[in-house]
Amino acid sequence: MATIFSKIVAGEIPCHRVFETEHCLAFLDINPIARGHVLCIPKQEVDYIFDLDDESLCELQLFAKRVARGLKKVCPCIKVAQAVIGVDVPHVHIHLVPLNKPSDLNFSNHLEISSEELSELARQIGAAID
Ligand code: 5GP
């Protein structure tokens, strides 16, 4: 059965799309732990990041780098943190989280952000990506 992220890739489930290339997609996390919490995924459905072939892994990491640079312009922070967990959704995803203090990378945090603000944030981050 297709993962929820494959359904997002296919446009069957809505998301706040940030940016995409032929093989990768970035969109806002539905349950953000910080303003500007982005997920970067390969469009190919693979569960575990270290099962990706070398080329796909490098491509995803370089894609995340590009997105992180745009994200940092829109959500001022000391650094953009990257995390890979992958216990909830069996489809590789890199979390990108703007970080101003270590506790910002806390997956127990949950921010309430309106859909309108998320749309605008996704648009701004996408526009800031080179
Ligand atoms: P993990 O698998 O890394 O533990 O967490 C999965 C992440 O995917 C969570 O941060 C969760 O909020 C996010 N997520 C789960 N379902 C959806 C969805 O349908 N849309 C979006 N945008 N994010 C989702």
GROMACS .gro file of N, CA and C and ligand atoms in nm:
model
  414
    1MET      N    1   0.084  -0.120   0.000
    1MET     CA    2   0.000   0.000   0.000
    1MET      C    3   0.088   0.126   0.000
    2ALA      N    4   0.047   0.225  -0.075
    2ALA     CA    5   0.127   0.349  -0.085
    2ALA      C    6   0.134   0.419   0.051
    3THR      N    7   0.251   0.473   0.081
    3THR     CA    8   0.264   0.550   0.206
    3THR      C    9   0.191   0.683   0.191
    4ILE      N   10   0.166   0.745   0.305
    4ILE     CA   11   0.101   0.877   0.305
    4ILE      C   12   0.185   0.977   0.225
    5PHE      N   13   0.318   0.959   0.229
    5PHE     CA   14   0.403   1.054   0.156
    5PHE      C   15   0.398   1.027   0.006
    6SER      N   16   0.380   0.902  -0.034
    6SER     CA   17   0.361   0.874  -0.178
    6SER      C   18   0.231   0.936  -0.226
    7LYS      N   19   0.131   0.937  -0.139
    7LYS     CA   20   0.003   1.000  -0.176
    7LYS      C   21   0.020   1.151  -0.187
    8ILE      N   22   0.107   1.208  -0.103
    8ILE     CA   23   0.137   1.351  -0.115
    8ILE      C   24   0.209   1.377  -0.247
    9VAL      N   25   0.306   1.293  -0.280
    9VAL     CA   26   0.379   1.308  -0.406
    9VAL      C   27   0.281   1.304  -0.524
   10ALA      N   28   0.186   1.212  -0.516
   10ALA     CA   29   0.089   1.194  -0.625
   10ALA      C   30  -0.018   1.303  -0.626
   11GLY      N   31  -0.020   1.387  -0.523
   11GLY     CA   32  -0.122   1.493  -0.517
   11GLY      C   33  -0.256   1.443  -0.467
   12GLU      N   34  -0.258   1.321  -0.411
   12GLU     CA   35  -0.384   1.264  -0.361
   12GLU      C   36  -0.417   1.315  -0.221
   13ILE      N   37  -0.313   1.363  -0.150
   13ILE     CA   38  -0.332   1.421  -0.017
   13ILE      C   39  -0.269   1.560  -0.021
   14PRO      N   40  -0.338   1.660   0.033
   14PRO     CA   41  -0.282   1.795   0.026
   14PRO      C   42  -0.164   1.814   0.119
   15CYS      N   43  -0.079   1.909   0.085
   15CYS     CA   44   0.031   1.948   0.174
   15CYS      C   45   0.069   2.090   0.135
   16HIS      N   46   0.150   2.151   0.220
   16HIS     CA   47   0.205   2.282   0.187
   16HIS      C   48   0.339   2.258   0.119
   17ARG      N   49   0.336   2.250  -0.015
   17ARG     CA   50   0.458   2.222  -0.091
   17ARG      C   51   0.553   2.338  -0.086
   18VAL      N   52   0.679   2.308  -0.066
   18VAL     CA   53   0.783   2.411  -0.059
   18VAL      C   54   0.861   2.415  -0.190
   19PHE      N   55   0.904   2.297  -0.235
   19PHE     CA   56   0.996   2.293  -0.349
   19PHE      C   57   1.004   2.149  -0.398
   20GLU      N   58   1.030   2.133  -0.527
   20GLU     CA   59   1.051   1.996  -0.575
   20GLU      C   60   1.145   1.991  -0.693
   21THR      N   61   1.206   1.876  -0.709
   21THR     CA   62   1.287   1.847  -0.827
   21THR      C   63   1.229   1.719  -0.887
   22GLU      N   64   1.297   1.666  -0.987
   22GLU     CA   65   1.244   1.545  -1.050
   22GLU      C   66   1.228   1.430  -0.949
   23HIS      N   67   1.324   1.419  -0.856
   23HIS     CA   68   1.326   1.302  -0.768
   23HIS      C   69   1.296   1.331  -0.621
   24CYS      N   70   1.288   1.459  -0.583
   24CYS     CA   71   1.271   1.493  -0.441
   24CYS      C   72   1.162   1.597  -0.422
   25LEU      N   73   1.104   1.597  -0.302
   25LEU     CA   74   0.997   1.692  -0.269
   25LEU      C   75   1.018   1.744  -0.127
   26ALA      N   76   0.995   1.874  -0.107
   26ALA     CA   77   0.999   1.934   0.026
   26ALA      C   78   0.861   1.993   0.055
   27PHE      N   79   0.811   1.967   0.176
   27PHE     CA   80   0.682   2.023   0.218
   27PHE      C   81   0.685   2.044   0.369
   28LEU      N   82   0.593   2.126   0.418
   28LEU     CA   83   0.590   2.156   0.561
   28LEU      C   84   0.533   2.038   0.638
   29ASP      N   85   0.594   2.011   0.754
   29ASP     CA   86   0.541   1.907   0.842
   29ASP      C   87   0.403   1.948   0.893
   30ILE      N   88   0.312   1.853   0.896
   30ILE     CA   89   0.173   1.882   0.936
   30ILE      C   90   0.164   1.915   1.085
   31ASN      N   91   0.265   1.873   1.160
   31ASN     CA   92   0.265   1.890   1.305
   31ASN      C   93   0.398   1.954   1.346
   32PRO      N   94   0.418   2.081   1.309
   32PRO     CA   95   0.552   2.140   1.321
   32PRO      C   96   0.601   2.153   1.465
   33ILE      N   97   0.729   2.122   1.483
   33ILE     CA   98   0.788   2.142   1.616
   33ILE      C   99   0.852   2.281   1.624
   34ALA      N  100   0.863   2.348   1.511
   34ALA     CA  101   0.915   2.485   1.505
   34ALA      C  102   0.858   2.549   1.379
   35ARG      N  103   0.857   2.682   1.377
   35ARG     CA  104   0.810   2.752   1.258
   35ARG      C  105   0.910   2.726   1.146
   36GLY      N  106   0.863   2.669   1.035
   36GLY     CA  107   0.953   2.638   0.924
   36GLY      C  108   1.004   2.494   0.927
   37HIS      N  109   0.934   2.407   0.999
   37HIS     CA  110   0.971   2.264   1.004
   37HIS      C  111   0.934   2.201   0.869
   38VAL      N  112   1.037   2.161   0.797
   38VAL     CA  113   1.019   2.108   0.660
   38VAL      C  114   1.060   1.961   0.656
   39LEU      N  115   0.991   1.885   0.573
   39LEU     CA  116   1.031   1.747   0.545
   39LEU      C  117   1.081   1.739   0.401
   40CYS      N  118   1.194   1.673   0.381
   40CYS     CA  119   1.247   1.649   0.247
   40CYS      C  120   1.243   1.499   0.221
   41ILE      N  121   1.181   1.461   0.111
   41ILE     CA  122   1.166   1.317   0.083
   41ILE      C  123   1.210   1.285  -0.060
   42PRO      N  124   1.253   1.160  -0.082
   42PRO     CA  125   1.268   1.115  -0.220
   42PRO      C  126   1.128   1.078  -0.271
   43LYS      N  127   1.101   1.103  -0.395
   43LYS     CA  128   0.968   1.065  -0.447
   43LYS      C  129   0.954   0.912  -0.452
   44GLN      N  130   1.067   0.847  -0.468
   44GLN     CA  131   1.070   0.700  -0.466
   44GLN      C  132   1.035   0.651  -0.326
   45GLU      N  133   0.949   0.549  -0.318
   45GLU     CA  134   0.905   0.502  -0.187
   45GLU      C  135   1.004   0.399  -0.131
   46VAL      N  136   1.085   0.445  -0.037
   46VAL     CA  137   1.180   0.358   0.035
   46VAL      C  138   1.161   0.389   0.182
   47ASP      N  139   1.159   0.287   0.265
   47ASP     CA  140   1.132   0.304   0.408
   47ASP      C  141   1.252   0.363   0.482
   48TYR      N  142   1.369   0.300   0.465
   48TYR     CA  143   1.483   0.328   0.553
   48TYR      C  144   1.592   0.403   0.476
   49ILE      N  145   1.637   0.514   0.532
   49ILE     CA  146   1.728   0.602   0.458
   49ILE      C  147   1.854   0.529   0.411
   50PHE      N  148   1.904   0.436   0.492
   50PHE     CA  149   2.030   0.371   0.454
   50PHE      C  150   2.007   0.253   0.360
   51ASP      N  151   1.882   0.234   0.316
   51ASP     CA  152   1.854   0.141   0.207
   51ASP      C  153   1.853   0.213   0.072
   52LEU      N  154   1.861   0.348   0.074
   52LEU     CA  155   1.867   0.420  -0.054
   52LEU      C  156   1.999   0.387  -0.123
   53ASP      N  157   1.997   0.380  -0.255
   53ASP     CA  158   2.125   0.361  -0.324
   53ASP      C  159   2.206   0.491  -0.309
   54ASP      N  160   2.336   0.480  -0.332
   54ASP     CA  161   2.426   0.593  -0.303
   54ASP      C  162   2.383   0.719  -0.377
   55GLU      N  163   2.347   0.702  -0.502
   55GLU     CA  164   2.311   0.820  -0.584
   55GLU      C  165   2.186   0.889  -0.528
   56SER      N  166   2.087   0.810  -0.490
   56SER     CA  167   1.962   0.868  -0.437
   56SER      C  168   1.986   0.934  -0.302
   57LEU      N  169   2.071   0.873  -0.219
   57LEU     CA  170   2.102   0.931  -0.088
   57LEU      C  171   2.174   1.065  -0.104
   58CYS      N  172   2.272   1.068  -0.194
   58CYS     CA  173   2.346   1.194  -0.218
   58CYS      C  174   2.251   1.300  -0.274
   59GLU      N  175   2.165   1.260  -0.365
   59GLU     CA  176   2.072   1.355  -0.426
   59GLU      C  177   1.978   1.413  -0.321
   60LEU      N  178   1.927   1.328  -0.233
   60LEU     CA  179   1.836   1.375  -0.127
   60LEU      C  180   1.909   1.470  -0.032
   61GLN      N  181   2.034   1.435   0.002
   61GLN     CA  182   2.108   1.521   0.096
   61GLN      C  183   2.139   1.657   0.033
   62LEU      N  184   2.174   1.658  -0.093
   62LEU     CA  185   2.202   1.785  -0.160
   62LEU      C  186   2.074   1.867  -0.177
   63PHE      N  187   1.964   1.798  -0.200
   63PHE     CA  188   1.833   1.864  -0.207
   63PHE      C  189   1.801   1.929  -0.072
   64ALA      N  190   1.823   1.855   0.037
   64ALA     CA  191   1.795   1.908   0.171
   64ALA      C  192   1.885   2.029   0.200
   65LYS      N  193   2.007   2.025   0.153
   65LYS     CA  194   2.098   2.139   0.171
   65LYS      C  195   2.043   2.264   0.104
   66ARG      N  196   1.995   2.245  -0.017
   66ARG     CA  197   1.937   2.357  -0.093
   66ARG      C  198   1.817   2.415  -0.020
   67VAL      N  199   1.730   2.327   0.027
   67VAL     CA  200   1.609   2.371   0.098
   67VAL      C  201   1.648   2.441   0.228
   68ALA      N  202   1.746   2.385   0.300
   68ALA     CA  203   1.789   2.443   0.428
   68ALA      C  204   1.842   2.585   0.409
   69ARG      N  205   1.913   2.607   0.300
   69ARG     CA  206   1.966   2.742   0.274
   69ARG      C  207   1.853   2.842   0.251
   70GLY      N  208   1.752   2.800   0.179
   70GLY     CA  209   1.636   2.887   0.158
   70GLY      C  210   1.559   2.909   0.289
   71LEU      N  211   1.544   2.801   0.363
   71LEU     CA  212   1.471   2.805   0.490
   71LEU      C  213   1.537   2.905   0.585
   72LYS      N  214   1.670   2.905   0.590
   72LYS     CA  215   1.743   2.993   0.683
   72LYS      C  216   1.721   3.141   0.649
   73LYS      N  217   1.699   3.169   0.522
   73LYS     CA  218   1.673   3.309   0.483
   73LYS      C  219   1.537   3.356   0.532
   74VAL      N  220   1.442   3.264   0.538
   74VAL     CA  221   1.304   3.301   0.571
   74VAL      C  222   1.277   3.290   0.721
   75CYS      N  223   1.337   3.191   0.784
   75CYS     CA  224   1.317   3.170   0.928
   75CYS      C  225   1.452   3.191   0.996
   76PRO      N  226   1.481   3.315   1.037
   76PRO     CA  227   1.613   3.343   1.095
   76PRO      C  228   1.644   3.249   1.211
   77CYS      N  229   1.764   3.194   1.208
   77CYS     CA  230   1.802   3.096   1.310
   77CYS      C  231   1.954   3.086   1.312
   78ILE      N  232   2.005   3.026   1.418
   78ILE     CA  233   2.150   3.008   1.425
   78ILE      C  234   2.192   2.905   1.320
   79LYS      N  235   2.121   2.795   1.318
   79LYS     CA  236   2.147   2.690   1.219
   79LYS      C  237   2.017   2.618   1.187
   80VAL      N  238   2.014   2.554   1.072
   80VAL     CA  239   1.903   2.463   1.043
   80VAL      C  240   1.950   2.323   1.083
   81ALA      N  241   1.876   2.263   1.176
   81ALA     CA  242   1.911   2.127   1.219
   81ALA      C  243   1.848   2.026   1.124
   82GLN      N  244   1.915   1.912   1.114
   82GLN     CA  245   1.863   1.803   1.031
   82GLN      C  246   1.848   1.679   1.119
   83ALA      N  247   1.735   1.612   1.104
   83ALA     CA  248   1.716   1.489   1.182
   83ALA      C  249   1.646   1.385   1.095
   84VAL      N  250   1.684   1.261   1.117
   84VAL     CA  251   1.614   1.150   1.050
   84VAL      C  252   1.566   1.055   1.159
   85ILE      N  253   1.436   1.034   1.163
   85ILE     CA  254   1.380   0.943   1.264
   85ILE      C  255   1.311   0.829   1.188
   86GLY      N  256   1.193   0.860   1.133
   86GLY     CA  257   1.133   0.763   1.043
   86GLY      C  258   1.061   0.647   1.109
   87VAL      N  259   1.015   0.667   1.233
   87VAL     CA  260   0.942   0.558   1.297
   87VAL      C  261   0.792   0.564   1.268
   88ASP      N  262   0.743   0.683   1.231
   88ASP     CA  263   0.598   0.698   1.211
   88ASP      C  264   0.556   0.673   1.066
   89VAL      N  265   0.635   0.723   0.974
   89VAL     CA  266   0.598   0.709   0.832
   89VAL      C  267   0.709   0.631   0.761
   90PRO      N  268   0.675   0.514   0.703
   90PRO     CA  269   0.778   0.428   0.642
   90PRO      C  270   0.816   0.474   0.502
   91HIS      N  271   0.856   0.600   0.494
   91HIS     CA  272   0.899   0.659   0.367
   91HIS      C  273   1.007   0.760   0.406
   92VAL      N  274   1.127   0.740   0.354
   92VAL     CA  275   1.241   0.823   0.395
   92VAL      C  276   1.205   0.971   0.400
   93HIS      N  277   1.242   1.037   0.510
   93HIS     CA  278   1.223   1.182   0.519
   93HIS      C  279   1.328   1.242   0.609
   94ILE      N  280   1.379   1.356   0.567
   94ILE     CA  281   1.474   1.434   0.647
   94ILE      C  282   1.396   1.551   0.705
   95HIS      N  283   1.399   1.564   0.838
   95HIS     CA  284   1.339   1.681   0.903
   95HIS      C  285   1.440   1.795   0.898
   96LEU      N  286   1.397   1.912   0.858
   96LEU     CA  287   1.478   2.034   0.868
   96LEU      C  288   1.407   2.127   0.966
   97VAL      N  289   1.480   2.169   1.069
   97VAL     CA  290   1.418   2.249   1.176
   97VAL      C  291   1.506   2.370   1.208
   98PRO      N  292   1.453   2.493   1.189
   98PRO     CA  293   1.530   2.612   1.228
   98PRO      C  294   1.559   2.606   1.378
   99LEU      N  295   1.686   2.630   1.411
   99LEU     CA  296   1.731   2.609   1.549
   99LEU      C  297   1.793   2.736   1.606
  100ASN      N  298   1.740   2.781   1.719
  100ASN     CA  299   1.803   2.893   1.790
  100ASN      C  300   1.859   2.849   1.924
  101LYS      N  301   1.812   2.736   1.973
  101LYS     CA  302   1.867   2.677   2.095
  101LYS      C  303   1.845   2.525   2.084
  102PRO      N  304   1.925   2.447   2.151
  102PRO     CA  305   1.916   2.301   2.135
  102PRO      C  306   1.776   2.246   2.158
  103SER      N  307   1.702   2.305   2.254
  103SER     CA  308   1.570   2.251   2.284
  103SER      C  309   1.468   2.274   2.172
  104ASP      N  310   1.506   2.353   2.070
  104ASP     CA  311   1.414   2.369   1.955
  104ASP      C  312   1.398   2.238   1.878
  105LEU      N  313   1.499   2.151   1.889
  105LEU     CA  314   1.488   2.020   1.821
  105LEU      C  315   1.429   1.920   1.919
  106ASN      N  316   1.303   1.940   1.948
  106ASN     CA  317   1.233   1.856   2.046
  106ASN      C  318   1.104   1.810   1.982
  107PHE      N  319   1.097   1.682   1.954
  107PHE     CA  320   0.981   1.631   1.881
  107PHE      C  321   0.857   1.618   1.969
  108SER      N  322   0.868   1.666   2.094
  108SER     CA  323   0.748   1.677   2.177
  108SER      C  324   0.685   1.815   2.162
  109ASN      N  325   0.761   1.909   2.103
  109ASN     CA  326   0.703   2.042   2.076
  109ASN      C  327   0.595   2.031   1.970
  110HIS      N  328   0.491   2.112   1.983
  110HIS     CA  329   0.392   2.119   1.875
  110HIS      C  330   0.340   2.260   1.865
  111LEU      N  331   0.362   2.324   1.752
  111LEU     CA  332   0.317   2.462   1.733
  111LEU      C  333   0.184   2.464   1.663
  112GLU      N  334   0.099   2.557   1.703
  112GLU     CA  335  -0.026   2.580   1.632
  112GLU      C  336  -0.001   2.691   1.531
  113ILE      N  337  -0.007   2.659   1.403
  113ILE     CA  338   0.014   2.759   1.298
  113ILE      C  339  -0.102   2.746   1.200
  114SER      N  340  -0.163   2.859   1.167
  114SER     CA  341  -0.282   2.853   1.081
  114SER      C  342  -0.244   2.805   0.941
  115SER      N  343  -0.341   2.752   0.872
  115SER     CA  344  -0.320   2.704   0.737
  115SER      C  345  -0.275   2.818   0.645
  116GLU      N  346  -0.331   2.937   0.669
  116GLU     CA  347  -0.294   3.054   0.587
  116GLU      C  348  -0.146   3.086   0.608
  117GLU      N  349  -0.104   3.084   0.733
  117GLU     CA  350   0.037   3.116   0.761
  117GLU      C  351   0.129   3.008   0.703
  118LEU      N  352   0.087   2.882   0.712
  118LEU     CA  353   0.168   2.774   0.656
  118LEU      C  354   0.182   2.789   0.504
  119SER      N  355   0.073   2.826   0.440
  119SER     CA  356   0.077   2.846   0.294
  119SER      C  357   0.176   2.955   0.258
  120GLU      N  358   0.170   3.065   0.333
  120GLU     CA  359   0.258   3.178   0.305
  120GLU      C  360   0.404   3.141   0.333
  121LEU      N  361   0.424   3.067   0.440
  121LEU     CA  362   0.559   3.023   0.477
  121LEU      C  363   0.616   2.932   0.368
  122ALA      N  364   0.537   2.838   0.322
  122ALA     CA  365   0.582   2.745   0.217
  122ALA      C  366   0.618   2.823   0.091
  123ARG      N  367   0.535   2.923   0.059
  123ARG     CA  368   0.562   3.004  -0.060
  123ARG      C  369   0.694   3.080  -0.045
  124GLN      N  370   0.712   3.141   0.071
  124GLN     CA  371   0.834   3.221   0.094
  124GLN      C  372   0.960   3.135   0.092
  125ILE      N  373   0.953   3.019   0.156
  125ILE     CA  374   1.072   2.932   0.158
  125ILE      C  375   1.103   2.885   0.015
  126GLY      N  376   0.999   2.844  -0.055
  126GLY     CA  377   1.020   2.800  -0.194
  126GLY      C  378   1.083   2.908  -0.279
  127ALA      N  379   1.037   3.033  -0.259
  127ALA     CA  380   1.090   3.145  -0.339
  127ALA      C  381   1.235   3.179  -0.301
  128ALA      N  382   1.277   3.138  -0.181
  128ALA     CA  383   1.412   3.173  -0.133
  128ALA      C  384   1.515   3.067  -0.172
  129ILE      N  385   1.471   2.959  -0.235
  129ILE     CA  386   1.564   2.850  -0.272
  129ILE      C  387   1.629   2.880  -0.406
  130ASP      N  388   1.763   2.875  -0.408
  130ASP     CA  389   1.838   2.901  -0.534
  130ASP      C  390   1.840   2.776  -0.622
  1315GP     P1  391   0.891   1.033   1.194
  1315GP     O1  392   0.851   0.918   1.103
  1315GP     O2  393   1.019   1.096   1.148
  1315GP     O3  394   0.894   0.993   1.338
  1315GP     O4  395   0.779   1.144   1.185
  1315GP     C1  396   0.697   1.160   1.073
  1315GP     C2  397   0.666   1.308   1.054
  1315GP     O5  398   0.577   1.320   0.946
  1315GP     C3  399   0.603   1.375   1.175
  1315GP     O6  400   0.676   1.491   1.208
  1315GP     C4  401   0.460   1.406   1.129
  1315GP     O7  402   0.410   1.527   1.183
  1315GP     C5  403   0.477   1.415   0.977
  1315GP     N1  404   0.356   1.377   0.905
  1315GP     C6  405   0.284   1.263   0.924
  1315GP     N2  406   0.180   1.260   0.837
  1315GP     C7  407   0.186   1.374   0.764
  1315GP     C8  408   0.103   1.426   0.660
  1315GP     O8  409   0.005   1.369   0.617
  1315GP     N3  410   0.141   1.546   0.607
  1315GP     C9  411   0.253   1.614   0.651
  1315GP     N4  412   0.279   1.731   0.592
  1315GP     N5  413   0.333   1.566   0.750
  1315GP    C10  414   0.299   1.448   0.806
   0.00000   0.00000   0.00000
